[in-house]
CSV table of C-alpha atoms and ligand atoms in Angstrom, one decimal:
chain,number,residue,atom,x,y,z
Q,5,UNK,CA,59.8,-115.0,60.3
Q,6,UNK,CA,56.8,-116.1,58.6
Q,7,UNK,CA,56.8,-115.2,54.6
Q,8,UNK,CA,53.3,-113.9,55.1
Q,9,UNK,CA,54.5,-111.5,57.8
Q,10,UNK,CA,57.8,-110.6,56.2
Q,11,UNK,CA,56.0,-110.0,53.2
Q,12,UNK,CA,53.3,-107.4,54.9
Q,13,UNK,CA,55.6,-105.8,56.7
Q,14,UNK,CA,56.5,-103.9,54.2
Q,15,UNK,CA,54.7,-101.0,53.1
Q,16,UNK,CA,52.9,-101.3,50.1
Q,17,UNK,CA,51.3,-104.6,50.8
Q,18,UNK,CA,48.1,-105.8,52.6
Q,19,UNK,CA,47.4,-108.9,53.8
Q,20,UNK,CA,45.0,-109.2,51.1
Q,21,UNK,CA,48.0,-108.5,48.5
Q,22,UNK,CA,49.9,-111.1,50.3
Q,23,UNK,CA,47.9,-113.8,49.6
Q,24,UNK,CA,47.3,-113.1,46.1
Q,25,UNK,CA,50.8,-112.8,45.4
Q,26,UNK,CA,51.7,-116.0,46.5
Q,27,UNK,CA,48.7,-117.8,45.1
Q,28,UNK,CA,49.7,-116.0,41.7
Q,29,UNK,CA,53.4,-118.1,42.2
Q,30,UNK,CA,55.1,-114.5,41.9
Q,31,UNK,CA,57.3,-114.7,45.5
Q,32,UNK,CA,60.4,-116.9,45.1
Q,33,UNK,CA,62.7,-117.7,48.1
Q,34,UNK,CA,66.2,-118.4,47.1
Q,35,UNK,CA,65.4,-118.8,43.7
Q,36,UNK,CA,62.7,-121.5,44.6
Q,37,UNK,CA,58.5,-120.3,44.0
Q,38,UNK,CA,56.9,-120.2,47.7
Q,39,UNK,CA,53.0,-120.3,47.7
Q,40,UNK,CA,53.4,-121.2,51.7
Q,41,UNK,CA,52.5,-118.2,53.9
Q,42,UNK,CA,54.1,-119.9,56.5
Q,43,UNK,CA,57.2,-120.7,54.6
Q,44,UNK,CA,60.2,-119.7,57.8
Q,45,UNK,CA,61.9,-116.4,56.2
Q,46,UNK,CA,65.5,-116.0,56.9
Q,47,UNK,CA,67.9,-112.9,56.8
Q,48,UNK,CA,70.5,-115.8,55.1
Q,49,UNK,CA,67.5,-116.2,52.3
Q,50,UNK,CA,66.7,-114.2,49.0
Q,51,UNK,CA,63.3,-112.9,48.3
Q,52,UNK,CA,62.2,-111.8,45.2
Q,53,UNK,CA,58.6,-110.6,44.2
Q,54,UNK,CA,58.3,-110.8,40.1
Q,55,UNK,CA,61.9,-109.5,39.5
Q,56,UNK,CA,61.8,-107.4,41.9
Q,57,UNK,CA,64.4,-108.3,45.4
Q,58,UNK,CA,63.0,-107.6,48.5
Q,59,UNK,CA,65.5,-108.9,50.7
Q,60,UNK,CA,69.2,-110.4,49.2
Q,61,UNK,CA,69.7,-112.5,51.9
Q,62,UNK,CA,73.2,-112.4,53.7
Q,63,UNK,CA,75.4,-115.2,54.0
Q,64,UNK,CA,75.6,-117.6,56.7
Q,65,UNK,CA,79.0,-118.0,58.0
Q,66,UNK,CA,80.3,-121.3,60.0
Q,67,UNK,CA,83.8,-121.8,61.6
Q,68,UNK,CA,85.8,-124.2,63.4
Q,69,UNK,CA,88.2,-122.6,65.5
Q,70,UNK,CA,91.3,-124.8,67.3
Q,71,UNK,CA,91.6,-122.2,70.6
Q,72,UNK,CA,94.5,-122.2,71.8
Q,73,UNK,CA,94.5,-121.8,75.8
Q,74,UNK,CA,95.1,-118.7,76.9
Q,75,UNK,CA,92.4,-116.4,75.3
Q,76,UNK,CA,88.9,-115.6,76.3
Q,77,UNK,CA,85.6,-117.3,74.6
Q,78,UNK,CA,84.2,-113.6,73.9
Q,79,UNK,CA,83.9,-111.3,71.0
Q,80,UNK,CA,85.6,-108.7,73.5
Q,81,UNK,CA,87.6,-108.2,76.3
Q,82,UNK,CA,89.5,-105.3,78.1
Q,83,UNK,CA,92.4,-107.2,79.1
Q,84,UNK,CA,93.1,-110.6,77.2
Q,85,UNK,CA,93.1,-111.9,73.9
Q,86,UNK,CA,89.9,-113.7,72.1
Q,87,UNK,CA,88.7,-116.1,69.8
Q,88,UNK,CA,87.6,-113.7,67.5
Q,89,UNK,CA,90.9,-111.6,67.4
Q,90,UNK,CA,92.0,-114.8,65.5
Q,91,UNK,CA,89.5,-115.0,63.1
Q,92,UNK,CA,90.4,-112.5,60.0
Q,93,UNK,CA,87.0,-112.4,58.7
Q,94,UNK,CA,84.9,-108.8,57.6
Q,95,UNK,CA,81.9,-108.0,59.9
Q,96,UNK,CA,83.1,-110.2,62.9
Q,97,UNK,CA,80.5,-108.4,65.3
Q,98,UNK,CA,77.7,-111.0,63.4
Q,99,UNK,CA,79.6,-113.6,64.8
Q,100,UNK,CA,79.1,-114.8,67.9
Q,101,UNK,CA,80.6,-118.5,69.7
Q,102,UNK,CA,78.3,-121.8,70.1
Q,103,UNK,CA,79.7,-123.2,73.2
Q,104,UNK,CA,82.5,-121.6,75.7
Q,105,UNK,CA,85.2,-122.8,76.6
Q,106,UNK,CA,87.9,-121.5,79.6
Q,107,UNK,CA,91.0,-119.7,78.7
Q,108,UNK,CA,92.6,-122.3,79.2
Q,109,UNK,CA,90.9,-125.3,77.9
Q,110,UNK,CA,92.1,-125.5,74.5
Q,111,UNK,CA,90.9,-127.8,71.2
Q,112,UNK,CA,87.6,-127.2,69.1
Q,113,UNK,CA,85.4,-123.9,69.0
Q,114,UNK,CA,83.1,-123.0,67.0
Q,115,UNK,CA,81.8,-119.6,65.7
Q,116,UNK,CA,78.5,-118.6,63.5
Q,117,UNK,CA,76.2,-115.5,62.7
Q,118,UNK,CA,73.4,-118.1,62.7
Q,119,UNK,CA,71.4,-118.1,65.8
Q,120,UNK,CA,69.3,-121.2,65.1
Q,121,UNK,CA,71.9,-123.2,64.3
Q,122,UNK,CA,74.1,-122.7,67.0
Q,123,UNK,CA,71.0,-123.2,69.4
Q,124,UNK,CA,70.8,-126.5,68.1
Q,125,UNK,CA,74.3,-127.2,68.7
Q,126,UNK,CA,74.3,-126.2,72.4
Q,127,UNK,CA,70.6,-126.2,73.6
Q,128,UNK,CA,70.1,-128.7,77.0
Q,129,UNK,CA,67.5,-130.9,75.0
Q,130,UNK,CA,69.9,-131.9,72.1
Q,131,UNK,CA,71.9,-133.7,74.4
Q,132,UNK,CA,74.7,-133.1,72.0
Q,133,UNK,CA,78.1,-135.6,73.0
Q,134,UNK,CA,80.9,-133.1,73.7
Q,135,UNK,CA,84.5,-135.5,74.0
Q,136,UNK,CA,87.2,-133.9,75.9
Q,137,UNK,CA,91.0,-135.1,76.5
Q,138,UNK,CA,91.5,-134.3,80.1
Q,139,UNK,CA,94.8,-134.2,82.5
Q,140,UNK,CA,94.5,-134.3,86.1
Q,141,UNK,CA,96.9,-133.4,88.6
Q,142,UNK,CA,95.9,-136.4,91.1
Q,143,UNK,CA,96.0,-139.5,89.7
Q,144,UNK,CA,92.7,-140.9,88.1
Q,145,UNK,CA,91.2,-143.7,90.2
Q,146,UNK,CA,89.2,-146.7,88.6
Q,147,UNK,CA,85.9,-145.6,90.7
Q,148,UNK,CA,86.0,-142.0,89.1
Q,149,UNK,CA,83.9,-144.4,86.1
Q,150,UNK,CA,81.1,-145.4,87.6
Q,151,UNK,CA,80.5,-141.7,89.6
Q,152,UNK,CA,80.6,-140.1,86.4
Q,153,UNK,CA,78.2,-142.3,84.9
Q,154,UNK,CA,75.9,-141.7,87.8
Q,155,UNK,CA,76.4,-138.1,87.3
Q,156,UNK,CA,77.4,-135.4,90.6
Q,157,UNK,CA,75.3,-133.4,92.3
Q,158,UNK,CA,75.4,-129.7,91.7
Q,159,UNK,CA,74.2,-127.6,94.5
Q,160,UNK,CA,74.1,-124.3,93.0
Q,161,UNK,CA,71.9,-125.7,89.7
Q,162,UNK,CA,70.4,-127.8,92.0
Q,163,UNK,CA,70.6,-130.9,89.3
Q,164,UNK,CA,72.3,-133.9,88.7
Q,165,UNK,CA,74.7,-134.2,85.7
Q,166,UNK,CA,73.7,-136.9,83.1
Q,167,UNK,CA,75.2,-140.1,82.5
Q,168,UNK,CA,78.7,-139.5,81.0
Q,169,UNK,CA,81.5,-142.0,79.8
Q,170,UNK,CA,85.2,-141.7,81.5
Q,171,UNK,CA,87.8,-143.4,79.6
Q,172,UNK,CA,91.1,-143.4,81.8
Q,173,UNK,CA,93.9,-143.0,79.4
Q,174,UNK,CA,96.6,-143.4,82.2
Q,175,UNK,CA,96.7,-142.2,85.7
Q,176,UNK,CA,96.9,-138.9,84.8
Q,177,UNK,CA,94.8,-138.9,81.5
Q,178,UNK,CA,91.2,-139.3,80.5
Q,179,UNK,CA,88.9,-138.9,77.7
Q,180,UNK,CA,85.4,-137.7,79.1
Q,181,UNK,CA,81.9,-137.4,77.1
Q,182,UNK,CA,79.5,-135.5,78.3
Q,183,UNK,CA,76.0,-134.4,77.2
Q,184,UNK,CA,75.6,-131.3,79.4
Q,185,UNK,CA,78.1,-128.4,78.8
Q,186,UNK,CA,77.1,-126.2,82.4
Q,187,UNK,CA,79.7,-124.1,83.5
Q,188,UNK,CA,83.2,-125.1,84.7
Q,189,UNK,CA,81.8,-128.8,84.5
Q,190,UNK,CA,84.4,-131.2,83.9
Q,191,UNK,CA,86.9,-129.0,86.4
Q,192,UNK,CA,83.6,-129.9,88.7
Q,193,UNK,CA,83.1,-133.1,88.1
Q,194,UNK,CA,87.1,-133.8,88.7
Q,195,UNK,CA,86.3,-131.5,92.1
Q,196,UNK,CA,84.3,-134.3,93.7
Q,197,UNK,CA,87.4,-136.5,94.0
Q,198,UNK,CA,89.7,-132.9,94.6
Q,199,UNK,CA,91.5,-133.8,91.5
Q,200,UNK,CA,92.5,-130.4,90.0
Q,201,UNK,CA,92.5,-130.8,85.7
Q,202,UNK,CA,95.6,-129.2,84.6
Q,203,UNK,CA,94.8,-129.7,80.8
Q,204,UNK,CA,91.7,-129.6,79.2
Q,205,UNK,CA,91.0,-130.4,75.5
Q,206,UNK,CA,88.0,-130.3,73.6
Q,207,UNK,CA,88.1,-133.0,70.8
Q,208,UNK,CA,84.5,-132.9,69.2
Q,209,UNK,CA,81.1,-131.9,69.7
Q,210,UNK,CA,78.8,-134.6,68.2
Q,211,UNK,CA,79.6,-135.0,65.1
Q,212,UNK,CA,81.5,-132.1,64.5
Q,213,UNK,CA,85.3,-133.0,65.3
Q,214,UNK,CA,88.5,-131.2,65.6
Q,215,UNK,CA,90.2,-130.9,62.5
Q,216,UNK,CA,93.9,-132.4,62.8
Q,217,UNK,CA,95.4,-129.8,60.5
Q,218,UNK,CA,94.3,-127.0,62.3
Q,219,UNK,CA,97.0,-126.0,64.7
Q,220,UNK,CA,96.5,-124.0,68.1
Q,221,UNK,CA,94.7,-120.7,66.8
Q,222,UNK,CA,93.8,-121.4,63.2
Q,223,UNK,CA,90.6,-121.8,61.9
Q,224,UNK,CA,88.9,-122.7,58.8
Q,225,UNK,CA,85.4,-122.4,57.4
Q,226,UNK,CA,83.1,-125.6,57.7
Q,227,UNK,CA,81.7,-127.7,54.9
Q,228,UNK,CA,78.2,-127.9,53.5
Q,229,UNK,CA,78.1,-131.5,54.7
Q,230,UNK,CA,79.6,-130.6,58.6
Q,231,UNK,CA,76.8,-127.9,58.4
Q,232,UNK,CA,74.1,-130.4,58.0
Q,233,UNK,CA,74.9,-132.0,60.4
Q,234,UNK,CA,73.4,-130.1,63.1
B,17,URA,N1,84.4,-127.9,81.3
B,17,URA,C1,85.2,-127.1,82.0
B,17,URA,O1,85.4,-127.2,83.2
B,17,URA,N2,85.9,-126.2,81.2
B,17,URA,C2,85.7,-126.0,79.9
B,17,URA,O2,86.3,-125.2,79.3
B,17,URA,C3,84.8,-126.9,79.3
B,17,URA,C4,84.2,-127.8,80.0
């Protein structure tokens, strides 16, 4: 929200007042003067009028998850386990997951109480690279390549998936990158050639990547520097 609106939303202030308090330099946003009306206002930022705090500003929480197969990308379910029953972290409900995955494709998840950052991470236009470790039950022939990097044609979106790169590993193994994550896709894209994946792994999601010391169903909290990132 804009500071000008957070800051007459309350009751005692006009818009008038407003504007004079931040001309006078006496709003500070996480510890920093703000004159900006326009200045974006965060629940994850402090406000503070003289010495007065109007808002403390809660903190923004960031995890990487490995998810093991076998549990459900939700924050509930009636009948199976889920990501967040293997986070052991206070006020879970403010959490929420940036970027599904199928009980049982395994490898990296990861969970935020920030909205606009996890929009960033998943959102169509970013054309974030999402690398995944895949096994097939079929073996993987040499034209699968050049189909996937003209992209299959899905009748119920009524699209065609972008370009994506198919590394074959061996006949049964690839490594995929794709820009799109739409639902069920790479078990899709391996259903044009009725090629059933048996193993699905997710190894990064641009830069973000799997930690290797994470085992199935452990999680840790990101850095400052993996949170810029997005
Ligand atoms: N594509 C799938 O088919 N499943 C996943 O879990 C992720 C991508």
């Amino acid at each position: 929200m804009r500071l000008d609106r957070f800051l007459s939303n309350l009751p005692r202030f006009s818009r008038k007042d407003v504007r004079l308090a931040l001309l006078a330099s006496r709003v500070k946003v996480d510890g920093l003067i703000v004159k900006n009306p326009l200045h974006e206002v965060r629940e994850f930022n402090e406000v503070r009028l003289d010495d007065e705090t109007l808002q403390s500003g809660k903190p923004a929480r960031y995890f990487m998850l490995h998810k093991p197969t076998g549990c459900v990308s939700a924050t509930t379910d009636p009948q199976h386990a889920t990501v967040l029953d293997l986070l052991h972290e206070p006020e879970k409900h403010d959490l929420h997951i940036a970027g599904r995955l199928d009980f049982n494709t395994s490898g990296l998840m990861l969970i935020t109480n920030d909205g606009q950052w996890s929009r960033r991470l998943t959102q169509p236009t970013t054309r974030l690279l999402k690398v995944y470790n895949v096994e097939t039950e079929q073996e993987i022939g040499q034209h699968y390549v050049k189909k996937f990097a003209e992209g299959f044609y899905f009748a119920f979106e009524d699209l065609t998936t972008l370009p994506a790169e198919l590394i074959i590993l061996d006949p049964h193994h690839a490594r995929l990158s794709i820009m799109e994550g739409r639902y069920h896709q790479v078990k899709r894209m391996f259903g044009f050639f009725n090629n059933k994946v048996v193993g699905l792994h997710r190894e990064s999601m641009g830069p973000l990547v799997l930690d290797s010391a994470l085992q199935p169903g452990h999680y840790r909290a990101l850095t400052a520097e993996e949170i810029r990132l997005i």
